[in-house]
Tab-separated table of C-alpha atoms and ligand atoms in Angstrom:
chain	number	residue	atom	x	y	z
A	93	MET	CA	-5.385	-23.308	6.393
A	94	HIS	CA	-4.742	-19.559	6.763
A	95	ARG	CA	-7.758	-17.557	7.862
A	96	VAL	CA	-7.925	-14.067	6.379
A	97	THR	CA	-10.263	-11.173	7.207
A	98	LEU	CA	-11.691	-9.657	4.008
A	99	ILE	CA	-13.028	-6.087	4.151
A	100	PRO	CA	-14.818	-5.375	0.843
A	101	GLY	CA	-14.979	-1.605	1.546
A	102	ASP	CA	-16.741	1.121	-0.460
A	103	GLY	CA	-17.068	2.191	-4.111
A	104	ILE	CA	-15.043	-0.167	-6.305
A	105	GLY	CA	-13.857	-2.039	-3.186
A	106	PRO	CA	-16.399	-4.897	-3.406
A	107	GLU	CA	-15.622	-5.371	-7.129
A	108	VAL	CA	-11.834	-5.482	-6.825
A	109	THR	CA	-11.787	-7.563	-3.626
A	110	ARG	CA	-14.158	-10.061	-5.275
A	111	ALA	CA	-11.732	-10.279	-8.189
A	112	ALA	CA	-8.747	-10.821	-5.882
A	113	ARG	CA	-10.627	-13.443	-3.895
A	114	GLU	CA	-11.673	-15.386	-6.998
A	115	ILE	CA	-8.096	-15.421	-8.233
A	116	VAL	CA	-6.618	-16.450	-4.875
A	117	ASP	CA	-9.214	-19.222	-4.591
A	118	ALA	CA	-8.268	-20.471	-8.069
A	119	SER	CA	-4.548	-20.399	-7.213
A	120	GLY	CA	-4.783	-23.365	-4.863
A	121	ALA	CA	-3.767	-21.338	-1.782
A	122	ALA	CA	-5.008	-22.715	1.519
A	123	LEU	CA	-6.969	-19.609	2.523
A	124	GLU	CA	-10.287	-19.258	4.292
A	125	TRP	CA	-12.027	-15.863	4.125
A	126	GLU	CA	-13.873	-14.185	6.944
A	127	ILE	CA	-15.921	-11.226	5.638
A	128	ALA	CA	-15.989	-8.103	7.842
A	129	GLU	CA	-17.912	-5.003	6.736
A	130	ALA	CA	-16.469	-1.533	7.309
A	131	GLY	CA	-16.590	1.824	5.548
A	132	MET	CA	-18.938	4.628	4.641
A	133	ALA	CA	-21.675	2.324	3.357
A	134	THR	CA	-21.656	0.455	6.678
A	135	GLY	CA	-21.836	3.789	8.520
A	136	ASN	CA	-24.655	5.065	6.289
A	137	ALA	CA	-26.597	1.857	6.893
A	138	GLY	CA	-26.904	2.842	10.543
A	139	GLY	CA	-23.844	1.066	11.923
A	140	LEU	CA	-20.400	2.356	12.786
A	141	PRO	CA	-17.952	2.895	9.881
A	142	LEU	CA	-15.570	0.603	11.763
A	143	PRO	CA	-17.546	-1.816	13.975
A	144	PRO	CA	-15.870	-3.761	16.809
A	145	ALA	CA	-16.604	-7.019	14.927
A	146	VAL	CA	-13.865	-6.052	12.444
A	147	PHE	CA	-11.288	-5.995	15.233
A	148	ASP	CA	-12.624	-9.281	16.659
A	149	SER	CA	-12.097	-10.921	13.291
A	150	ILE	CA	-8.596	-9.486	12.818
A	151	ALA	CA	-7.616	-10.483	16.366
A	152	SER	CA	-8.264	-14.097	15.436
A	153	THR	CA	-6.896	-14.100	11.845
A	154	GLY	CA	-3.960	-11.667	12.076
A	155	VAL	CA	-4.183	-10.985	8.326
A	156	VAL	CA	-6.481	-8.614	6.403
A	157	LEU	CA	-7.221	-8.008	2.737
A	158	LYS	CA	-8.867	-4.590	2.678
A	159	GLY	CA	-10.787	-2.870	-0.080
A	160	PRO	CA	-10.682	0.942	-0.152
A	161	THR	CA	-13.013	2.751	2.228
A	162	GLN	CA	-14.502	6.123	1.434
A	163	THR	CA	-13.995	9.303	3.469
A	164	PRO	CA	-16.226	12.270	2.602
A	165	PHE	CA	-14.173	15.276	1.460
A	166	GLY	CA	-14.301	18.564	3.365
A	167	GLU	CA	-16.704	17.537	6.130
A	168	PRO	CA	-15.974	16.109	9.571
A	169	TYR	CA	-16.027	12.300	9.506
A	170	PRO	CA	-14.925	11.038	12.894
A	171	VAL	CA	-14.243	7.306	12.968
A	172	GLN	CA	-14.590	6.285	16.593
A	173	VAL	CA	-12.858	3.256	18.100
A	174	GLY	CA	-13.430	3.092	21.856
A	175	ASP	CA	-12.645	6.601	23.076
A	176	ARG	CA	-10.267	7.299	20.183
A	177	VAL	CA	-11.276	9.234	17.073
A	178	TYR	CA	-9.611	8.970	13.642
A	179	PRO	CA	-10.131	10.865	10.377
A	180	SER	CA	-10.730	7.732	8.265
A	181	VAL	CA	-11.310	3.987	8.517
A	182	ALA	CA	-7.969	3.221	6.848
A	183	ILE	CA	-6.046	5.408	9.309
A	184	ALA	CA	-8.003	3.973	12.260
A	185	LEU	CA	-7.086	0.423	11.219
A	186	ARG	CA	-3.412	1.267	10.659
A	187	LYS	CA	-3.185	2.984	14.048
A	188	GLU	CA	-5.268	0.573	16.117
A	189	LEU	CA	-3.508	-2.473	14.669
A	190	LYS	CA	-0.110	-0.751	15.100
A	191	LEU	CA	0.774	-1.312	11.457
A	192	PHE	CA	3.965	0.710	11.555
A	193	VAL	CA	5.121	0.407	7.963
A	194	ASN	CA	3.401	0.692	4.615
A	195	VAL	CA	5.271	-1.194	1.880
A	196	ARG	CA	4.428	-0.008	-1.631
A	197	PRO	CA	6.242	-1.532	-4.595
A	198	ALA	CA	6.153	0.278	-7.975
A	199	ARG	CA	7.515	-1.527	-11.031
A	200	ASN	CA	7.011	-1.686	-14.761
A	201	TYR	CA	4.899	-4.516	-16.137
A	202	PRO	CA	4.913	-5.789	-19.689
A	203	GLY	CA	2.047	-4.424	-21.759
A	204	ILE	CA	1.392	-1.480	-19.437
A	205	ARG	CA	2.184	1.831	-21.057
A	206	SER	CA	4.312	4.185	-19.000
A	207	ARG	CA	6.787	6.964	-19.663
A	208	PHE	CA	9.708	5.045	-18.149
A	209	GLU	CA	11.312	1.630	-18.397
A	210	ASN	CA	13.194	-0.425	-15.810
A	211	VAL	CA	11.412	1.126	-12.838
A	212	ASP	CA	11.464	-1.241	-9.875
A	213	ILE	CA	11.167	0.670	-6.604
A	214	VAL	CA	9.965	-0.400	-3.156
A	215	ILE	CA	8.712	2.398	-0.914
A	216	PHE	CA	8.705	2.052	2.874
A	217	ARG	CA	6.378	4.661	4.326
A	218	GLU	CA	6.427	5.196	8.083
A	219	ASN	CA	2.802	4.634	9.014
A	220	SER	CA	2.245	5.731	12.586
A	221	GLU	CA	3.157	9.379	13.042
A	222	ASP	CA	4.202	12.596	11.245
A	223	LEU	CA	1.292	14.886	10.254
A	224	TYR	CA	-0.980	11.816	10.300
A	225	VAL	CA	-1.306	12.110	14.056
A	226	ALA	CA	-4.010	14.520	12.764
A	227	ASP	CA	-3.563	16.856	15.713
A	228	GLU	CA	-4.967	20.062	14.173
A	229	ARG	CA	-6.491	23.181	15.622
A	230	MET	CA	-7.813	26.601	14.672
A	231	VAL	CA	-5.590	29.190	16.334
A	232	ASP	CA	-8.043	31.916	15.389
A	233	ALA	CA	-10.744	32.231	12.751
A	234	ASP	CA	-8.169	32.614	9.951
A	235	THR	CA	-5.294	30.432	11.156
A	236	ALA	CA	-5.018	26.661	11.359
A	237	GLU	CA	-2.070	24.567	12.490
A	238	ALA	CA	-1.141	20.881	12.718
A	239	VAL	CA	1.393	18.909	14.717
A	240	LYS	CA	4.141	17.011	12.870
A	241	ARG	CA	5.402	14.352	15.285
A	242	ILE	CA	8.516	12.287	14.560
A	243	THR	CA	10.091	9.891	17.055
A	244	ARG	CA	13.457	8.162	17.030
A	245	GLY	CA	11.811	4.816	17.856
A	246	ALA	CA	9.387	4.830	14.904
A	247	SER	CA	11.994	6.181	12.482
A	248	GLU	CA	14.544	3.524	13.441
A	249	ARG	CA	11.883	0.786	13.351
A	250	VAL	CA	10.779	1.569	9.769
A	251	THR	CA	14.406	1.754	8.603
A	252	ARG	CA	15.236	-1.585	10.256
A	253	PHE	CA	12.174	-3.117	8.598
A	254	ALA	CA	13.358	-1.783	5.223
A	255	PHE	CA	16.794	-3.381	5.612
A	256	ASP	CA	15.269	-6.712	6.760
A	257	TYR	CA	12.939	-6.690	3.733
A	258	MET	CA	15.909	-5.913	1.465
A	259	GLN	CA	17.814	-8.837	2.976
A	260	ARG	CA	14.887	-11.227	2.299
A	261	THR	CA	14.220	-10.016	-1.227
A	262	GLY	CA	17.712	-9.358	-2.584
A	263	ARG	CA	17.451	-5.574	-2.777
A	264	ARG	CA	20.618	-3.464	-2.689
A	265	ASN	CA	20.184	0.215	-1.899
A	266	LEU	CA	18.099	2.270	0.526
A	267	THR	CA	17.525	6.021	0.137
A	268	ALA	CA	16.257	7.929	3.195
A	269	VAL	CA	14.106	10.929	2.266
A	270	HIS	CA	13.667	14.103	4.347
A	271	LYS	CA	13.481	17.896	4.392
A	272	SER	CA	15.887	18.458	7.252
A	273	ASN	CA	17.326	21.626	5.726
A	274	VAL	CA	14.059	23.320	6.780
A	275	LEU	CA	12.526	20.985	9.373
A	276	LYS	CA	15.716	20.540	11.341
A	277	LEU	CA	14.158	18.932	14.407
A	278	THR	CA	11.474	16.624	12.969
A	279	ASP	CA	12.939	15.603	9.614
A	280	GLY	CA	16.400	16.014	11.150
A	281	LEU	CA	15.512	13.300	13.674
A	282	PHE	CA	14.104	11.028	10.950
A	283	LEU	CA	17.301	11.400	8.924
A	284	GLN	CA	19.578	10.879	11.911
A	285	SER	CA	17.636	7.747	12.942
A	286	ALA	CA	17.871	6.249	9.437
A	287	GLN	CA	21.600	6.978	9.359
A	288	THR	CA	22.082	5.296	12.749
A	289	VAL	CA	20.341	2.095	11.573
A	290	ALA	CA	22.252	2.163	8.272
A	291	LYS	CA	25.534	2.016	10.193
A	292	SER	CA	24.689	-1.518	11.315
A	293	HIS	CA	23.647	-2.598	7.783
A	294	ARG	CA	26.815	-1.862	5.871
A	295	ALA	CA	26.285	-4.736	3.425
A	296	PHE	CA	23.688	-2.506	1.691
A	297	GLY	CA	24.054	0.764	-0.135
A	298	PHE	CA	22.575	3.732	1.720
A	299	ASP	CA	22.115	7.359	0.677
A	300	THR	CA	19.811	10.281	1.409
A	301	ARG	CA	17.755	12.804	-0.563
A	302	VAL	CA	15.870	15.974	0.215
A	303	ILE	CA	12.207	15.319	-0.734
A	304	ASP	CA	12.020	17.985	-3.469
A	305	ALA	CA	15.241	16.792	-5.117
A	306	LEU	CA	13.965	13.205	-4.941
A	307	CYS	CA	10.725	14.164	-6.733
A	308	MET	CA	12.702	15.780	-9.534
A	309	GLU	CA	14.962	12.734	-9.894
A	310	LEU	CA	12.014	10.337	-9.793
A	311	VAL	CA	10.457	12.010	-12.821
A	312	THR	CA	13.744	12.152	-14.745
A	313	ARG	CA	15.592	8.917	-13.882
A	314	PRO	CA	13.408	6.683	-11.690
A	315	GLU	CA	15.378	3.601	-12.719
A	316	ALA	CA	18.233	4.878	-10.517
A	317	PHE	CA	16.308	4.081	-7.299
A	318	ASP	CA	15.886	0.768	-5.512
A	319	CYS	CA	14.257	1.275	-2.067
A	320	LEU	CA	13.052	4.470	-0.378
A	321	VAL	CA	12.240	5.047	3.292
A	322	LEU	CA	10.153	8.119	4.134
A	323	PRO	CA	8.134	9.750	6.903
A	324	ASN	CA	4.381	9.243	6.609
A	325	LEU	CA	3.207	12.214	4.498
A	326	TYR	CA	6.116	12.236	2.016
A	327	GLY	CA	5.672	8.455	1.773
A	328	ASP	CA	2.002	8.857	0.893
A	329	ILE	CA	2.679	11.426	-1.817
A	330	VAL	CA	5.743	9.741	-3.297
A	331	SER	CA	4.030	6.366	-3.504
A	332	ASP	CA	1.230	7.856	-5.636
A	333	LEU	CA	3.881	9.579	-7.744
A	334	ALA	CA	5.697	6.261	-8.146
A	335	ALA	CA	2.414	4.558	-9.099
A	336	GLY	CA	2.047	7.181	-11.827
A	337	LEU	CA	5.528	6.372	-13.126
A	338	VAL	CA	4.580	2.774	-13.836
A	339	GLY	CA	1.042	3.036	-15.191
A	340	GLY	CA	-1.218	4.603	-12.584
A	341	LEU	CA	-3.082	3.858	-9.388
A	342	GLY	CA	-4.742	0.807	-10.883
A	343	VAL	CA	-1.462	-1.150	-10.724
A	344	ALA	CA	-0.081	-0.128	-7.299
A	345	PRO	CA	-0.402	-2.602	-4.400
A	346	GLY	CA	0.442	-2.097	-0.736
A	347	ALA	CA	1.039	-3.877	2.555
A	348	ASN	CA	0.707	-2.454	6.069
A	349	ILE	CA	2.769	-4.511	8.465
A	350	GLY	CA	2.905	-4.572	12.255
A	351	GLU	CA	4.349	-6.868	14.924
A	352	ALA	CA	1.111	-8.821	15.432
A	353	CYS	CA	-0.791	-8.509	12.167
A	354	ALA	CA	-0.695	-7.263	8.589
A	355	MET	CA	-3.184	-5.574	6.288
A	356	PHE	CA	-2.928	-5.621	2.500
A	357	GLU	CA	-4.627	-2.937	0.416
A	358	ALA	CA	-4.227	-1.184	-2.908
A	359	VAL	CA	-2.837	2.364	-2.974
A	360	HIS	CA	-5.946	3.608	-4.789
A	361	GLY	CA	-9.149	4.785	-3.122
A	362	SER	CA	-12.779	3.824	-3.600
A	363	ALA	CA	-13.025	5.560	-7.021
A	364	PRO	CA	-16.707	6.534	-6.631
A	365	ASP	CA	-16.688	7.893	-10.207
A	366	ILE	CA	-16.473	4.367	-11.657
A	367	ALA	CA	-17.996	2.280	-8.853
A	368	GLY	CA	-20.470	-0.424	-9.843
A	369	GLN	CA	-19.709	-0.075	-13.570
A	370	ASP	CA	-17.397	-3.081	-14.031
A	371	ARG	CA	-14.630	-0.620	-14.987
A	372	ALA	CA	-12.217	-0.876	-12.045
A	373	ASN	CA	-8.797	-2.330	-12.693
A	374	PRO	CA	-8.447	-5.232	-10.230
A	375	MET	CA	-4.667	-5.488	-10.653
A	376	ALA	CA	-3.598	-3.414	-7.614
A	377	MET	CA	-5.852	-5.481	-5.359
A	378	ILE	CA	-4.667	-8.727	-6.948
A	379	LEU	CA	-1.029	-7.699	-6.411
A	380	SER	CA	-1.885	-6.796	-2.798
A	381	ALA	CA	-3.316	-10.303	-2.396
A	382	VAL	CA	-0.086	-11.708	-3.873
A	383	MET	CA	1.869	-9.801	-1.194
A	384	LEU	CA	-0.505	-11.322	1.392
A	385	LEU	CA	0.128	-14.824	0.046
A	386	ARG	CA	3.896	-14.320	0.334
A	387	TYR	CA	3.418	-12.973	3.879
A	388	VAL	CA	1.592	-16.168	4.952
A	389	GLY	CA	4.106	-18.399	3.154
A	390	GLU	CA	1.921	-19.368	0.161
A	391	ASP	CA	4.689	-18.593	-2.320
A	392	ALA	CA	3.694	-21.234	-4.867
A	393	ALA	CA	0.191	-19.769	-5.170
A	394	ALA	CA	1.658	-16.254	-5.345
A	395	ASN	CA	3.961	-17.330	-8.184
A	396	ARG	CA	1.042	-18.889	-10.090
A	397	ILE	CA	-0.952	-15.666	-9.870
A	398	ASP	CA	2.065	-13.552	-10.858
A	399	ALA	CA	2.650	-15.754	-13.906
A	400	ALA	CA	-1.013	-15.662	-14.971
A	401	LEU	CA	-1.247	-11.896	-14.505
A	402	LEU	CA	1.925	-11.338	-16.550
A	403	ALA	CA	0.569	-13.578	-19.315
A	404	VAL	CA	-2.724	-11.631	-19.439
A	405	LEU	CA	-0.846	-8.318	-19.506
A	406	LYS	CA	1.443	-9.498	-22.317
A	407	ASP	CA	-1.489	-10.868	-24.280
A	408	GLY	CA	-3.210	-7.473	-23.957
A	409	ARG	CA	-6.719	-8.558	-25.024
A	410	GLN	CA	-8.400	-8.563	-21.596
A	411	LEU	CA	-7.239	-5.332	-19.982
A	412	THR	CA	-9.363	-2.672	-18.298
A	413	ARG	CA	-9.757	0.778	-19.861
A	414	ASP	CA	-7.170	2.516	-17.662
A	415	LEU	CA	-4.646	0.042	-19.137
A	416	GLY	CA	-5.711	0.887	-22.682
A	417	GLY	CA	-8.025	-2.103	-23.118
A	418	SER	CA	-11.792	-2.478	-23.280
A	419	ALA	CA	-12.416	-5.339	-20.841
A	420	GLY	CA	-14.279	-4.994	-17.570
A	421	THR	CA	-13.148	-5.951	-14.078
A	422	ARG	CA	-14.850	-9.319	-14.522
A	423	GLY	CA	-13.375	-10.001	-17.957
A	424	MET	CA	-9.819	-9.332	-16.805
A	425	THR	CA	-10.331	-11.438	-13.673
A	426	GLN	CA	-11.744	-14.320	-15.697
A	427	ALA	CA	-8.782	-14.185	-18.088
A	428	ILE	CA	-6.335	-14.492	-15.169
A	429	VAL	CA	-8.275	-17.411	-13.661
A	430	GLU	CA	-8.407	-19.181	-17.044
A	431	ASN	CA	-4.683	-18.667	-17.541
A	432	MET	CA	-3.974	-20.180	-14.125
A	433	ASN	CA	-6.186	-23.151	-14.918
A	434	ARG	CA	-4.117	-23.731	-18.083
A	435	GLN	CA	-0.800	-23.665	-16.190
A	436	PRO	CA	0.672	-27.157	-15.803
A	437	ALA	CA	0.017	-28.571	-12.304
A	438	GLY	CA	2.840	-27.874	-9.873
A	439	ARG	CA	4.267	-25.062	-11.990
A	440	ASN	CA	6.294	-22.574	-9.952
A	441	GLY	CA	5.539	-24.724	-6.958
B	593	NAD	P1	-9.149	7.269	-5.963
B	593	NAD	O1	-7.888	6.465	-5.912
B	593	NAD	O2	-10.359	6.593	-5.457
B	593	NAD	O3	-9.424	7.739	-7.477
B	593	NAD	C1	-8.555	8.597	-8.201
B	593	NAD	C2	-8.768	8.366	-9.712
B	593	NAD	O4	-8.193	7.105	-10.075
B	593	NAD	C3	-10.232	8.288	-10.097
B	593	NAD	O5	-10.402	8.864	-11.376
B	593	NAD	C4	-10.522	6.802	-10.182
B	593	NAD	O6	-11.544	6.448	-11.097
B	593	NAD	C5	-9.173	6.248	-10.639
B	593	NAD	N1	-8.944	4.892	-10.086
B	593	NAD	C6	-8.640	4.581	-8.797
B	593	NAD	N2	-8.533	3.262	-8.667
B	593	NAD	C7	-8.766	2.728	-9.877
B	593	NAD	C8	-8.808	1.384	-10.384
B	593	NAD	N3	-8.578	0.326	-9.592
B	593	NAD	N4	-9.099	1.191	-11.685
B	593	NAD	C9	-9.320	2.230	-12.501
B	593	NAD	N5	-9.297	3.523	-12.105
B	593	NAD	C10	-9.022	3.762	-10.793
B	593	NAD	O7	-8.850	8.604	-5.146
B	593	NAD	P2	-9.846	9.749	-4.653
B	593	NAD	O8	-10.863	10.015	-5.726
B	593	NAD	O9	-8.964	10.815	-4.185
B	593	NAD	O10	-10.575	9.135	-3.403
B	593	NAD	C11	-11.870	8.542	-3.425
B	593	NAD	C12	-12.182	8.050	-2.020
B	593	NAD	O11	-11.299	7.001	-1.641
B	593	NAD	C13	-12.078	9.126	-0.942
B	593	NAD	O12	-13.177	9.022	-0.090
B	593	NAD	C14	-10.795	8.781	-0.219
B	593	NAD	O13	-10.797	9.183	1.118
B	593	NAD	C15	-10.785	7.259	-0.334
B	593	NAD	N6	-9.458	6.637	-0.224
B	593	NAD	C16	-9.375	5.515	0.540
B	593	NAD	C17	-8.159	4.863	0.661
B	593	NAD	C18	-8.091	3.638	1.519
B	593	NAD	O14	-9.112	3.121	1.933
B	593	NAD	N7	-6.912	3.120	1.804
B	593	NAD	C19	-7.031	5.329	-0.030
B	593	NAD	C20	-7.161	6.464	-0.843
B	593	NAD	C21	-8.398	7.119	-0.921
């Protein structure tokens, strides 16, 4: 039995994590959930946005399914863990748990409208440094600056992880993304580190792109790319862009992986504009749960969910509004569960 920490989160988080949980439970996976509350609602209720109990749970399970947590825009929102302060719960978890890579696949699905076909990209976003060290200051009343930190160790580690993932999953080509023509030291070091690691992985294709050129190519011929490795901020932006290429935030899952534990969460945020209205698309969270199942070795259950989700997408009658349908979160979830229940026993197992 695999124990998993479940953080419902804020906004649509409780709705989409409930959907993912129901579907995982129906898949036959040997998972036991441990609920841990974190986020703005927890903070507003008089507690800490990220209470120590969350870390206690993760220390014993090693695996987390996390709903999105809300960060107020434009006002200070310090998330304190011990004597360390972070700008959001998600960043605090990634840093404290040393989740050094964010894996974000973006691919076309049948029945989901998008401008492009044959997109199947995996993005490896370095998760621990770059501008996300959030070391900012006011130089004077009208001038602000931030530190962009890049290290050889973290850049080589994320590139090695990308090649290992490619080995396991049959991927062929890695593109390292940078802006070293301008940021010669920081992005130059990221590029040089990726090139060094690539030299010992010659069985795979490897090339490089300047970030602006990559963005242009992604919106003209995204099918040309296989895997991308990027520093933290470019990785964040490009993974949302890639989500847009294949049907929007509602279909983009993610995994944050470290040496000791892993956290699975959708790319999207807490979507306060549609929270509590049974309108959220649960697909990104379901796909994140599928990545979790593969991480813990529950491949048969993952395959069952994949098959049921594909069938519901192809059928097209129980899709949420962002996918062009009129079903709610619950209706789409129920359709996936019912499809799984109709699958012959042992299928894909
Ligand atoms: P968002 O992703 O929450 O929403 C952007 C738009 O996409 C909204 O119109 C929303 O309705 C729509 N959307 C998002 N997910 C959807 C889904 N599953 N189904 C249907 N529509 C969906 O981004 P935002 O508005 O910039 O951020 C809202 C909050 O979420 C902020 O407080 C932000 O800090 C937080 N956030 C958290 C995480 C995280 O916890 N990992 C990630 C991103 C944003």
